[in-house]
PDB file of C-alpha atoms in Angstrom:
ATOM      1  CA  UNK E  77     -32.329  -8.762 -36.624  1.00 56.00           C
ATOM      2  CA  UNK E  78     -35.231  -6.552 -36.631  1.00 64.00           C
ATOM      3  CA  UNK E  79     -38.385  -7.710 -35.282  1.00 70.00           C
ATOM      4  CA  UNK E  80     -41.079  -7.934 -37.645  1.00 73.00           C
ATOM      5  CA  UNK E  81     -43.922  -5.205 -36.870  1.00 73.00           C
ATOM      6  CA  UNK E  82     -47.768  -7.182 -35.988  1.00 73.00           C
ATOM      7  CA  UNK E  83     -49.920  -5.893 -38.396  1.00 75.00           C
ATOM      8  CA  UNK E  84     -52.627  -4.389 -36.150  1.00 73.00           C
ATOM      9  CA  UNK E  85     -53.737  -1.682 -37.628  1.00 75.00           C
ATOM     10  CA  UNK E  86     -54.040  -3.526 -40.877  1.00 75.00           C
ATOM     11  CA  UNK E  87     -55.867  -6.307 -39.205  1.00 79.00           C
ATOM     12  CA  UNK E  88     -58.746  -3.805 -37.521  1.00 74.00           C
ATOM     13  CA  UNK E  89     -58.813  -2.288 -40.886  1.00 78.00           C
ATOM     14  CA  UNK E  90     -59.679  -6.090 -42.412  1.00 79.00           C
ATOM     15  CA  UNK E  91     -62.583  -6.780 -39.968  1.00 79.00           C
ATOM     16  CA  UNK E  92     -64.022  -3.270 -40.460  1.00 76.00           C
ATOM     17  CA  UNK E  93     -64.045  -3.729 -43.850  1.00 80.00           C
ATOM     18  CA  UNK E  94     -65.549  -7.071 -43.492  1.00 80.00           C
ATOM     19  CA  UNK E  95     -68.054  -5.901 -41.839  1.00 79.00           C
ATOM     20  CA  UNK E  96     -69.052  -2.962 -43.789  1.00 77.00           C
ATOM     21  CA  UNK E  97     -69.323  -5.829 -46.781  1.00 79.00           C
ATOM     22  CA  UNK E  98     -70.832  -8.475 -45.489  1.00 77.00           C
ATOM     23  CA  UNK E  99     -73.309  -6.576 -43.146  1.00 76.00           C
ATOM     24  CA  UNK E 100     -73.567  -3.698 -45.442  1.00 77.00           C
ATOM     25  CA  UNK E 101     -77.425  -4.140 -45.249  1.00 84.00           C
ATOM     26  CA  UNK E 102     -77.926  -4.685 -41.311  1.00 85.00           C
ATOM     27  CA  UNK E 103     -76.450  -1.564 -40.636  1.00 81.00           C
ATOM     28  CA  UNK E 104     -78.308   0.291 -43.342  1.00 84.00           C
ATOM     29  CA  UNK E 105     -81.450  -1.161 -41.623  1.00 86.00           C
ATOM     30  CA  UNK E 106     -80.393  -0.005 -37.912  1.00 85.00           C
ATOM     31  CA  UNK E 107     -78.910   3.475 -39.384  1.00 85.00           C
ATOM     32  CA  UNK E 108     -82.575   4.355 -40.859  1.00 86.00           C
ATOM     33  CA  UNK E 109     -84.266   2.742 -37.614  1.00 88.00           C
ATOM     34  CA  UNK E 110     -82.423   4.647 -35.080  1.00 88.00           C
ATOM     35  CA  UNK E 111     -82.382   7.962 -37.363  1.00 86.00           C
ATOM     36  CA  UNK E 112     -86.294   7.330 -37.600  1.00 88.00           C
ATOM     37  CA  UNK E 113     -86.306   7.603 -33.820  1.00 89.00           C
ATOM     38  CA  UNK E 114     -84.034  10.323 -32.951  1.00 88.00           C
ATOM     39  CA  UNK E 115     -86.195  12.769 -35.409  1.00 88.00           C
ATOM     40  CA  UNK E 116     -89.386  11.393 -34.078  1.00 91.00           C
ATOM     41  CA  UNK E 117     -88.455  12.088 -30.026  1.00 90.00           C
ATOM     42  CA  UNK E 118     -87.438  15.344 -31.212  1.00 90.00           C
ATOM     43  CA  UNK E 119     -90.324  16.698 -33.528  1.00 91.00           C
ATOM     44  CA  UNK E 120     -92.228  15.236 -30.623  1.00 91.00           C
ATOM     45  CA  UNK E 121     -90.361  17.726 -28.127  1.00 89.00           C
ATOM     46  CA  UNK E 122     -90.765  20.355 -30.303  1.00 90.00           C
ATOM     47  CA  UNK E 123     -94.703  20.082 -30.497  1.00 90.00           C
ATOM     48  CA  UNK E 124     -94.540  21.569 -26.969  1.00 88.00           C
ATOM     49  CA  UNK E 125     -94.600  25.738 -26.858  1.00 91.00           C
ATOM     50  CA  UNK E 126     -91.070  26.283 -24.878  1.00 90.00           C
ATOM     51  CA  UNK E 127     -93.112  27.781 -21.842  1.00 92.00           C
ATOM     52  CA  UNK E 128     -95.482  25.084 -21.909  1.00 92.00           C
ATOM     53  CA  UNK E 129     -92.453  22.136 -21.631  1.00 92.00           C
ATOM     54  CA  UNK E 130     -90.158  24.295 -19.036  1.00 92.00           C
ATOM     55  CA  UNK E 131     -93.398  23.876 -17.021  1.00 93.00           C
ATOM     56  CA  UNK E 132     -94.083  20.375 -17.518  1.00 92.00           C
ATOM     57  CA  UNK E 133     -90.386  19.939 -16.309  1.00 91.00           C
ATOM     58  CA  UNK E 134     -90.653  21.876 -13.345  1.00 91.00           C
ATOM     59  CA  UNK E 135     -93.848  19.856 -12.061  1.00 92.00           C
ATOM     60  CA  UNK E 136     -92.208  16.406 -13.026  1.00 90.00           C
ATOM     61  CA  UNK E 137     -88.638  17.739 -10.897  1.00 88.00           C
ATOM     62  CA  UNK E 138     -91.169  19.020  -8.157  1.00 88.00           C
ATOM     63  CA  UNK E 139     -92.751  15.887  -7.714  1.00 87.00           C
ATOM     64  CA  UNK E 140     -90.092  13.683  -8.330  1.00 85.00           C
ATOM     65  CA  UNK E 141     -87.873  15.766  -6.229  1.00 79.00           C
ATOM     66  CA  UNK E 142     -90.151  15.009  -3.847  1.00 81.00           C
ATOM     67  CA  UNK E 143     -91.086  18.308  -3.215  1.00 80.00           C
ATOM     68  CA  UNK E 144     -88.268  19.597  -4.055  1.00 80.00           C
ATOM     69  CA  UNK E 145     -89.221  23.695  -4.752  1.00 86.00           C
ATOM     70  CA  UNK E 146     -85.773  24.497  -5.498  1.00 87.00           C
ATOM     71  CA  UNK E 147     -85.451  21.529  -8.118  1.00 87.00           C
ATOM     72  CA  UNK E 148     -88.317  22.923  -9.836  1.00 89.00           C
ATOM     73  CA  UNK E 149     -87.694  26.098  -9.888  1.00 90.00           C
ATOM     74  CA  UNK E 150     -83.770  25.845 -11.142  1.00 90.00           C
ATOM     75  CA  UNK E 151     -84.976  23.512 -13.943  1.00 90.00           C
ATOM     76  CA  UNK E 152     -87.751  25.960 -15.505  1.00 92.00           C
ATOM     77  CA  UNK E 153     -85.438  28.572 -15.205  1.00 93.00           C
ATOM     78  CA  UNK E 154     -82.880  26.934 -16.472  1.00 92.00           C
ATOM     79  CA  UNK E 155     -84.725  25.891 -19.742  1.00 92.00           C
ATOM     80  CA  UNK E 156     -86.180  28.912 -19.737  1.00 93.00           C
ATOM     81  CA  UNK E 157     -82.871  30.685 -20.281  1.00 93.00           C
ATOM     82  CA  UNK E 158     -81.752  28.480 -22.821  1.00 92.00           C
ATOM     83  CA  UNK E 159     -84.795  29.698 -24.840  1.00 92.00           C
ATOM     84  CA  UNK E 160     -83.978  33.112 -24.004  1.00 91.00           C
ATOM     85  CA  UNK E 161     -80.883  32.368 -25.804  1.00 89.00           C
ATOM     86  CA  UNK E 162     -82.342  31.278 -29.108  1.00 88.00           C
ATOM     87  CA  UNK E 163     -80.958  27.306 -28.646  1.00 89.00           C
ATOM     88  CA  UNK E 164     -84.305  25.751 -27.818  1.00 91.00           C
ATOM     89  CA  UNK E 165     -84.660  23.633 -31.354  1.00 91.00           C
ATOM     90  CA  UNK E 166     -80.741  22.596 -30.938  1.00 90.00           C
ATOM     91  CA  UNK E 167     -81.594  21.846 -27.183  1.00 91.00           C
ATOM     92  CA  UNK E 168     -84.204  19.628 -28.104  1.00 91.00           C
ATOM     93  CA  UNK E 169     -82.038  17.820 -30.648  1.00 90.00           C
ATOM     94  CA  UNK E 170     -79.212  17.541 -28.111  1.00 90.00           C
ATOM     95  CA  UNK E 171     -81.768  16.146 -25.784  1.00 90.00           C
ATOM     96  CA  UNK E 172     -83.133  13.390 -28.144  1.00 90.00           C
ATOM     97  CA  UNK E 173     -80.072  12.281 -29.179  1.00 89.00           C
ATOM     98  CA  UNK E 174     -78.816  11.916 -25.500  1.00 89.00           C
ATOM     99  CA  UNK E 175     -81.722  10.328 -24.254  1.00 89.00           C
ATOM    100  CA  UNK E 176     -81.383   7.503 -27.875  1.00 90.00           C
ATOM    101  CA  UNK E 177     -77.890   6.779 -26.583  1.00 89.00           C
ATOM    102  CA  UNK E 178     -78.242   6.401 -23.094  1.00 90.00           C
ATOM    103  CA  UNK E 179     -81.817   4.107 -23.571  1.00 90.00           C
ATOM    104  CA  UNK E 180     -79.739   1.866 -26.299  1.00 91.00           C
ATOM    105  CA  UNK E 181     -76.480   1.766 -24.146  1.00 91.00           C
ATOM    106  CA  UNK E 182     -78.430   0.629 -21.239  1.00 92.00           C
ATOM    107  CA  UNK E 183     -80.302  -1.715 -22.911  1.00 92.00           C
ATOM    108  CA  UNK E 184     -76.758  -3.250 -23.655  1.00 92.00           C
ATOM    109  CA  UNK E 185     -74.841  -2.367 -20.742  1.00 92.00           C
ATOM    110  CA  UNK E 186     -77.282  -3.653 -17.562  1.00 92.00           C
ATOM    111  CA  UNK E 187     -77.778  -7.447 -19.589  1.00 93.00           C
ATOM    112  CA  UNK E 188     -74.135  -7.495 -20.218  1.00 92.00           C
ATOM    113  CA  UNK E 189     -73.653  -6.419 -16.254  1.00 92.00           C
ATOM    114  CA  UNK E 190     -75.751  -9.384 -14.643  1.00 91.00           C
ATOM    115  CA  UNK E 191     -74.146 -11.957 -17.002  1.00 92.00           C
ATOM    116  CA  UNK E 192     -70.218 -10.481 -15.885  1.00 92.00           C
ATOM    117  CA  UNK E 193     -71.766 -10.810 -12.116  1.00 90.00           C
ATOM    118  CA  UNK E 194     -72.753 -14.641 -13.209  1.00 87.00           C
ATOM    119  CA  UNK E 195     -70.399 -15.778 -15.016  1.00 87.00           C
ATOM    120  CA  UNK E 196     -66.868 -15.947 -14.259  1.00 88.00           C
ATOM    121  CA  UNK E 197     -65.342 -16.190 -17.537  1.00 90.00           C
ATOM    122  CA  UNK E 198     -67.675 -13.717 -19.186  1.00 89.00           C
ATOM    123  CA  UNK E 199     -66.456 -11.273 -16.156  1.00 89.00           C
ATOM    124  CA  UNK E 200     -62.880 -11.684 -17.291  1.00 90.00           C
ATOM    125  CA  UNK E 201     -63.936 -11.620 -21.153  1.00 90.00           C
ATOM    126  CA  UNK E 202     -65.855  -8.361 -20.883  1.00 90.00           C
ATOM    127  CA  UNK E 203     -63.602  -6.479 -18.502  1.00 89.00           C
ATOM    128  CA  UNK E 204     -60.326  -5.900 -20.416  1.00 89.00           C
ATOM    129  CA  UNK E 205     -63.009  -4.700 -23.105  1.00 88.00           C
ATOM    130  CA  UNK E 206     -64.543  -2.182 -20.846  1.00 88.00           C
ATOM    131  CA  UNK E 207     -60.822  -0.872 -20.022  1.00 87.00           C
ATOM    132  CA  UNK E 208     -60.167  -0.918 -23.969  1.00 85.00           C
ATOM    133  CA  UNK E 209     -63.589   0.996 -24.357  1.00 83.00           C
ATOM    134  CA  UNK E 210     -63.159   3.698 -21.340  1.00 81.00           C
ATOM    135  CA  UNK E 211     -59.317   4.274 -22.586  1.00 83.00           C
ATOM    136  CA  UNK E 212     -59.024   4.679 -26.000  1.00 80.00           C
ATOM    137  CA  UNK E 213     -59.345   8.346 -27.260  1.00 79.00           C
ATOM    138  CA  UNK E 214     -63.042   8.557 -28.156  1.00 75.00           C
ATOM    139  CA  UNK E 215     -62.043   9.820 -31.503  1.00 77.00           C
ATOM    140  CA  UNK E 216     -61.172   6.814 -32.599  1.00 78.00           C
ATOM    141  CA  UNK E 217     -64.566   5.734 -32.561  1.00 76.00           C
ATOM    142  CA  UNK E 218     -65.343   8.005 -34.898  1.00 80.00           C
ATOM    143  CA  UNK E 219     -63.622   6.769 -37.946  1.00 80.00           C
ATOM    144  CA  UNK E 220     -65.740   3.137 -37.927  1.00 80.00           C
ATOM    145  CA  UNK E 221     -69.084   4.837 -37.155  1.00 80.00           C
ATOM    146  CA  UNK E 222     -68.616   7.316 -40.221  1.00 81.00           C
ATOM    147  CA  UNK E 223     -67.679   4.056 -42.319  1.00 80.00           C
ATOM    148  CA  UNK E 224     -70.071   2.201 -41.170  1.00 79.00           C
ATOM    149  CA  UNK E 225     -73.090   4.862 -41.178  1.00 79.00           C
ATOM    150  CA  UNK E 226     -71.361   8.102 -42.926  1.00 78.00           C
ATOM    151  CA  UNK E 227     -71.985  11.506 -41.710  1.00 78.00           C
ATOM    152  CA  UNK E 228     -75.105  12.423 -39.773  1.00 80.00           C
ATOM    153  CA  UNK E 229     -76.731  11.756 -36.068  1.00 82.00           C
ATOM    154  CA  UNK E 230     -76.618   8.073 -36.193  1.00 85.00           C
ATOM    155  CA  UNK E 231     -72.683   7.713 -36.101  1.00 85.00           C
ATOM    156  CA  UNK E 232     -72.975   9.864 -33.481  1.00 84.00           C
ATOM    157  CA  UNK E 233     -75.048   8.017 -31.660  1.00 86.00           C
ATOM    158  CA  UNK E 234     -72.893   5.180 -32.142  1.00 86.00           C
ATOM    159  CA  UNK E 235     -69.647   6.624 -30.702  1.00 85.00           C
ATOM    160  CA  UNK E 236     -71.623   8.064 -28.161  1.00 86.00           C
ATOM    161  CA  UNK E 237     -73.163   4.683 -26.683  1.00 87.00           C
ATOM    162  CA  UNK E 238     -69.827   2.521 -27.294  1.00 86.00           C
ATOM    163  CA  UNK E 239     -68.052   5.658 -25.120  1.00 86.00           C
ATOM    164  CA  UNK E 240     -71.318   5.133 -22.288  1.00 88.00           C
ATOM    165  CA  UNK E 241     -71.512   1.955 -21.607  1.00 90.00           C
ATOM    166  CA  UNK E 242     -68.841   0.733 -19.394  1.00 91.00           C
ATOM    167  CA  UNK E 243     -69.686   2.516 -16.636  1.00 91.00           C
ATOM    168  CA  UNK E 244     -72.952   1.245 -16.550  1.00 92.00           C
ATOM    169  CA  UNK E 245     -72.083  -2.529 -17.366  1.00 93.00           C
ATOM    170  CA  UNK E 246     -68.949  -2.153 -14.218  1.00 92.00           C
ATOM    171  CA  UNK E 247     -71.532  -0.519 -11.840  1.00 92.00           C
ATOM    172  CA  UNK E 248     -74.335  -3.753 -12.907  1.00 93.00           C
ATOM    173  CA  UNK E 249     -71.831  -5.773 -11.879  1.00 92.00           C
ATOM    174  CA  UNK E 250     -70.210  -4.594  -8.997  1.00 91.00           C
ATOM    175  CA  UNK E 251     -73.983  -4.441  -7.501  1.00 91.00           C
ATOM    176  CA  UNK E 252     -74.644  -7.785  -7.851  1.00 90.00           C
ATOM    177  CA  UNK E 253     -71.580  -9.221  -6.820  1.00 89.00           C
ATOM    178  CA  UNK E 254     -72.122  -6.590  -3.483  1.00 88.00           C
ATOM    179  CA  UNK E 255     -75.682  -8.603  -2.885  1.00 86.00           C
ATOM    180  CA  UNK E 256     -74.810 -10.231   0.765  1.00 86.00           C
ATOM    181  CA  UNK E 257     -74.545 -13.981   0.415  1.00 85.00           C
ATOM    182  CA  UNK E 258     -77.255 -14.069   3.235  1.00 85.00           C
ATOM    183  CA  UNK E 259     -80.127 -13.263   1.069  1.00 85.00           C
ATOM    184  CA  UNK E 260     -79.064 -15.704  -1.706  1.00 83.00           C
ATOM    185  CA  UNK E 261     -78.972 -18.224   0.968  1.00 81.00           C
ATOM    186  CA  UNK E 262     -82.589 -17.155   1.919  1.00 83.00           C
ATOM    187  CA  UNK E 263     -83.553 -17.006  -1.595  1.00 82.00           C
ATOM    188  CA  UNK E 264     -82.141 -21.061  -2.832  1.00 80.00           C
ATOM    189  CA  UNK E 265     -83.414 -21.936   1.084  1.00 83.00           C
ATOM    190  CA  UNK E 266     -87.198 -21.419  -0.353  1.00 80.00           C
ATOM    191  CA  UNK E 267     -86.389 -22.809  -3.782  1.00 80.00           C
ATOM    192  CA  UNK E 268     -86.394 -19.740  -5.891  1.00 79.00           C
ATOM    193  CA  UNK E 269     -85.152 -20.107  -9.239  1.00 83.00           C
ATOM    194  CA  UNK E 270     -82.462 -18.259 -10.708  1.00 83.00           C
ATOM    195  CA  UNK E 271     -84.845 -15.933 -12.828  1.00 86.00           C
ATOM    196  CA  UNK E 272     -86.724 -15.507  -9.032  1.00 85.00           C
ATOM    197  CA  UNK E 273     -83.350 -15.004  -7.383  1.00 85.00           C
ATOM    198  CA  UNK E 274     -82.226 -11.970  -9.649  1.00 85.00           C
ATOM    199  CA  UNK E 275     -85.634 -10.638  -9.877  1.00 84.00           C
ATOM    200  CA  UNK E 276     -86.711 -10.586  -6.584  1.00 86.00           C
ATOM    201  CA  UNK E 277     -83.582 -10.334  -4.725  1.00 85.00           C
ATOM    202  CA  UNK E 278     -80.739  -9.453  -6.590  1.00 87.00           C
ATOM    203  CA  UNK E 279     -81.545  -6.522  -8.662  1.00 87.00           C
ATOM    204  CA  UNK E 280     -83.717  -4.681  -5.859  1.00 88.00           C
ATOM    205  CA  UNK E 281     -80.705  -4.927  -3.632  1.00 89.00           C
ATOM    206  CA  UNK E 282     -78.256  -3.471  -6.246  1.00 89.00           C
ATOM    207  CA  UNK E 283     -80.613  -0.938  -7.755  1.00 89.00           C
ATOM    208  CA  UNK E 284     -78.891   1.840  -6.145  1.00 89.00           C
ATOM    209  CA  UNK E 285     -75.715   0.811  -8.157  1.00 90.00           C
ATOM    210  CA  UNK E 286     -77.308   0.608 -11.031  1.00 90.00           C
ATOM    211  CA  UNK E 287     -79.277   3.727 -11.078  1.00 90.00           C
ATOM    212  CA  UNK E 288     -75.612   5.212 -10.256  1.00 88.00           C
ATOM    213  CA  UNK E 289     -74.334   3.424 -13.736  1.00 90.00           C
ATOM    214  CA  UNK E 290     -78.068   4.713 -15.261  1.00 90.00           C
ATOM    215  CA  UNK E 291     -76.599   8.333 -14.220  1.00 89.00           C
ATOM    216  CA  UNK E 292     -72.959   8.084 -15.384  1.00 89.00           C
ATOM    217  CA  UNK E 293     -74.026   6.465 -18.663  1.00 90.00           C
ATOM    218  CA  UNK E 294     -76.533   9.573 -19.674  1.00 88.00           C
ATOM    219  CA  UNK E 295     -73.676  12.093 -17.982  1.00 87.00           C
ATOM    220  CA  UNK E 296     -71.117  10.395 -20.516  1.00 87.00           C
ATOM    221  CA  UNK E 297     -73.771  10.744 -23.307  1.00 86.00           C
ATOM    222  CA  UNK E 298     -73.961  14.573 -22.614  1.00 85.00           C
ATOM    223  CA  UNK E 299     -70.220  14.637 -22.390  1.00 82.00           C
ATOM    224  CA  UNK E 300     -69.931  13.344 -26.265  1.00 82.00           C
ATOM    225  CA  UNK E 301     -72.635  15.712 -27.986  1.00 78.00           C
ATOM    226  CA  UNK E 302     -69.398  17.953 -28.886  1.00 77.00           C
ATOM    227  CA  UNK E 303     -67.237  15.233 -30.357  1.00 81.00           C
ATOM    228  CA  UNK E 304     -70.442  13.650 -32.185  1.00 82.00           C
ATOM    229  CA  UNK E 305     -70.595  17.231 -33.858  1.00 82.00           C
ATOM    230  CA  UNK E 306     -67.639  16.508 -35.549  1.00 81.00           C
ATOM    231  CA  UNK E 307     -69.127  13.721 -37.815  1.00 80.00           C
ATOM    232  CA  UNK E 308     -72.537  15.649 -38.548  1.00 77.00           C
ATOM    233  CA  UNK E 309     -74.610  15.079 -34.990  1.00 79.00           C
ATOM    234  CA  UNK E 310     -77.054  18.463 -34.526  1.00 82.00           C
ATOM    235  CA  UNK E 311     -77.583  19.972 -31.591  1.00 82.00           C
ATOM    236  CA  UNK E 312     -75.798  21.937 -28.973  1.00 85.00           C
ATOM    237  CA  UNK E 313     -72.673  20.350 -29.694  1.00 83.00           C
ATOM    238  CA  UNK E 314     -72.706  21.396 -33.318  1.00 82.00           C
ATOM    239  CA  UNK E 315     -73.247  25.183 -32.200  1.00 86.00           C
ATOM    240  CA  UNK E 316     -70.327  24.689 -29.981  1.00 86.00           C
ATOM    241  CA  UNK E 317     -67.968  23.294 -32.799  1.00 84.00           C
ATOM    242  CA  UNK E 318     -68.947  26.177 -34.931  1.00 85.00           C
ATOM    243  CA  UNK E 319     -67.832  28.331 -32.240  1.00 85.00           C
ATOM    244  CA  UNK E 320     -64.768  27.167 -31.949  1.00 81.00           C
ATOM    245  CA  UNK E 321     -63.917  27.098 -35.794  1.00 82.00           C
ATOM    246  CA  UNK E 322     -64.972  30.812 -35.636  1.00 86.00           C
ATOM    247  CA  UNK E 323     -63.476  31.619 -32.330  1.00 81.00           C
ATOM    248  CA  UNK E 324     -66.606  32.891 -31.149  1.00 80.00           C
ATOM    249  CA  UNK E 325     -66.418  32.314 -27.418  1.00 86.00           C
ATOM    250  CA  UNK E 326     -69.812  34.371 -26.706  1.00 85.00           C
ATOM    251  CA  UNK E 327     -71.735  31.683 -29.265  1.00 84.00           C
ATOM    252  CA  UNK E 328     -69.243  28.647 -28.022  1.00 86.00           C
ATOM    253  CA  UNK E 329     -69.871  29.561 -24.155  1.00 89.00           C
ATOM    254  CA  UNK E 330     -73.572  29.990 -24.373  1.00 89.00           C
ATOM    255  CA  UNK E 331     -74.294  26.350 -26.743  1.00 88.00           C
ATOM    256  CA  UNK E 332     -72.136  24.844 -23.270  1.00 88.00           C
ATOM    257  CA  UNK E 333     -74.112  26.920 -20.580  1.00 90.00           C
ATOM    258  CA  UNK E 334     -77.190  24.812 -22.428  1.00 90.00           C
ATOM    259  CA  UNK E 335     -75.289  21.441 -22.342  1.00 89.00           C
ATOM    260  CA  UNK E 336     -74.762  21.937 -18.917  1.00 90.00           C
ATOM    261  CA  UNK E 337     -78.635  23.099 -17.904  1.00 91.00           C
ATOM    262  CA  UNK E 338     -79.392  19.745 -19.531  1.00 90.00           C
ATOM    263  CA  UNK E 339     -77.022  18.227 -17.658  1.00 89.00           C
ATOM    264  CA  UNK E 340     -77.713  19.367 -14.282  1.00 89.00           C
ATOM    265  CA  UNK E 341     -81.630  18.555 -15.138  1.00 89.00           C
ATOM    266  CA  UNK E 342     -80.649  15.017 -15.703  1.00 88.00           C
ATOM    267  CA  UNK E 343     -78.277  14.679 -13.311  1.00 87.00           C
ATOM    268  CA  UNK E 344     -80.750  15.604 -10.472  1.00 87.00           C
ATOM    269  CA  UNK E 345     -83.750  13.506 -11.830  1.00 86.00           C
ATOM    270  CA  UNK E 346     -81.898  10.484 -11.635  1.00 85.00           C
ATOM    271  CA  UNK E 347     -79.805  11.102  -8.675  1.00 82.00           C
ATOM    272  CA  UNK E 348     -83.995  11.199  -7.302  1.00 81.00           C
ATOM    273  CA  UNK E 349     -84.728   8.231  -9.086  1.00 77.00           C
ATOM    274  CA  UNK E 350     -82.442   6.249  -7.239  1.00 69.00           C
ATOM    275  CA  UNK E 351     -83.327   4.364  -3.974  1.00 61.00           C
ATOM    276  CA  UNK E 352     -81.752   5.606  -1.160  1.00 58.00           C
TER     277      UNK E 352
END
């Protein structure tokens, strides 16, 4: 006797559907809100003359480099050379939409960290869905967020911050639970409050893992721009795809050289950012 086959598939498809009825209008709403803020971060971008912006970089990396000439110096150059090759609008696009993603994920990801360190159950509850989120092909994201929002940057940004949170919501965690028990002891010995005890104890001490989960989660936002192409996302990613369908490796290998000057940039700011 054969065993009857669980209708999975059929049962995701329900609940998408369900949702795409019933919440039809919440969605419209957030599609037009976060489309509304991707184009205005990147007209604002592009109201700066390319020279004028690879500057302002290369003072902010100086200083926050802390003093950092080389820092500086690589990241004007390196923006520099993506204007030289004619992606600077695309650039900026790429940028906006990365920086969207990552801000939204995180604003998700570090609340959702603290209450896995907290609370037990929600620690087992969330984690199997962080190793469903980091594991399934990232593809598959795509076909809800295209229902859901069609084609266009906001679906992309939508696969993009499902795909970049985990890492930041695992490394949340694993920095609170890594707080020693001494301090907490400190901290309930002078009768601080819970909202005192994370404030003032907790998250200082696991900063440094979370500005680690602040880095992967923009890194992993960078790392989608090419797959978000694929549903209608601009930028860099887009110029890559159209490489690719053309099998223009000159047009596909200069759109990545920009994705990774924009990565590197990041990268370092952050990795500067973070408390030693």
């Amino acid at each position: 006797m054969a065993i009857p086959k669980i209708p999975i598939g059929d049962g995701v498809e329900y609940v998408v559907n369900w949702i795409e009825d019933d919440f039809g209008i919440l969605l419209d709403i957030f599609s037009d809100v976060t489309d509304y803020i991707i184009s205005g971060l990147n007209d604002t971008l592009l109201l700066f003359p390319p020279i004028v912006f690879a500057l302002i970089i290369g003072i902010a990396a100086y200083f926050i480099g802390k003093k950092d000439l080389k820092l500086a110096i690589g990241s004007t150059v390196g923006l520099l050379l993506i204007e030289n090759m004619g992606l600077w609008v695309l650039s900026m696009e790429t940028i906006s939409l990365v920086i969207t993603s990552a801000f939204l994920a995180l604003i998700i990801a570090i609340p959702l960290g603290i209450v896995s360190a907290k609370n037990e159950f929600a620690y087992h509850v969330i984690k199997p869905l962080l190793d469903l989120m980091q594991t399934m092909p990232s593809f598959v994201y795509l076909i809800p967020a295209v229902i859901f929002f069609g084609l266009g940057n906001v679906p992309g940004l939508v696969a993009t911050i499902v795909f970049a949170m985990p890492p930041a919501i695992r490394l949340t965690t694993l920095g609170i639970q890594q707080v020693p028990k001494e301090l907490t002891e400190v901290a309930d010995a002078f009768g601080s409050t819970p909202w005192q005890k994370l404030s003032k104890v907790e998250l200082p001490t696991a900063l440094p893992s979370i500005m680690a989960g602040v880095n992967q989660c923009i890194m992993l936002s960078l790392s989608m721009v090419v797959i978000a192409a694929m549903i209608g996302a601009r930028g860099l990613g887009y110029q890559v795809l159209i490489g690719i369908q053309r099998v223009d490796i000159g047009q596909g290998f200069e759109a990545g050289l920009g994705i990774v000057i924009i990565a590197i940039i990041l990268d370092r700011f952050t990795q500067h950012l973070t408390p030693k």
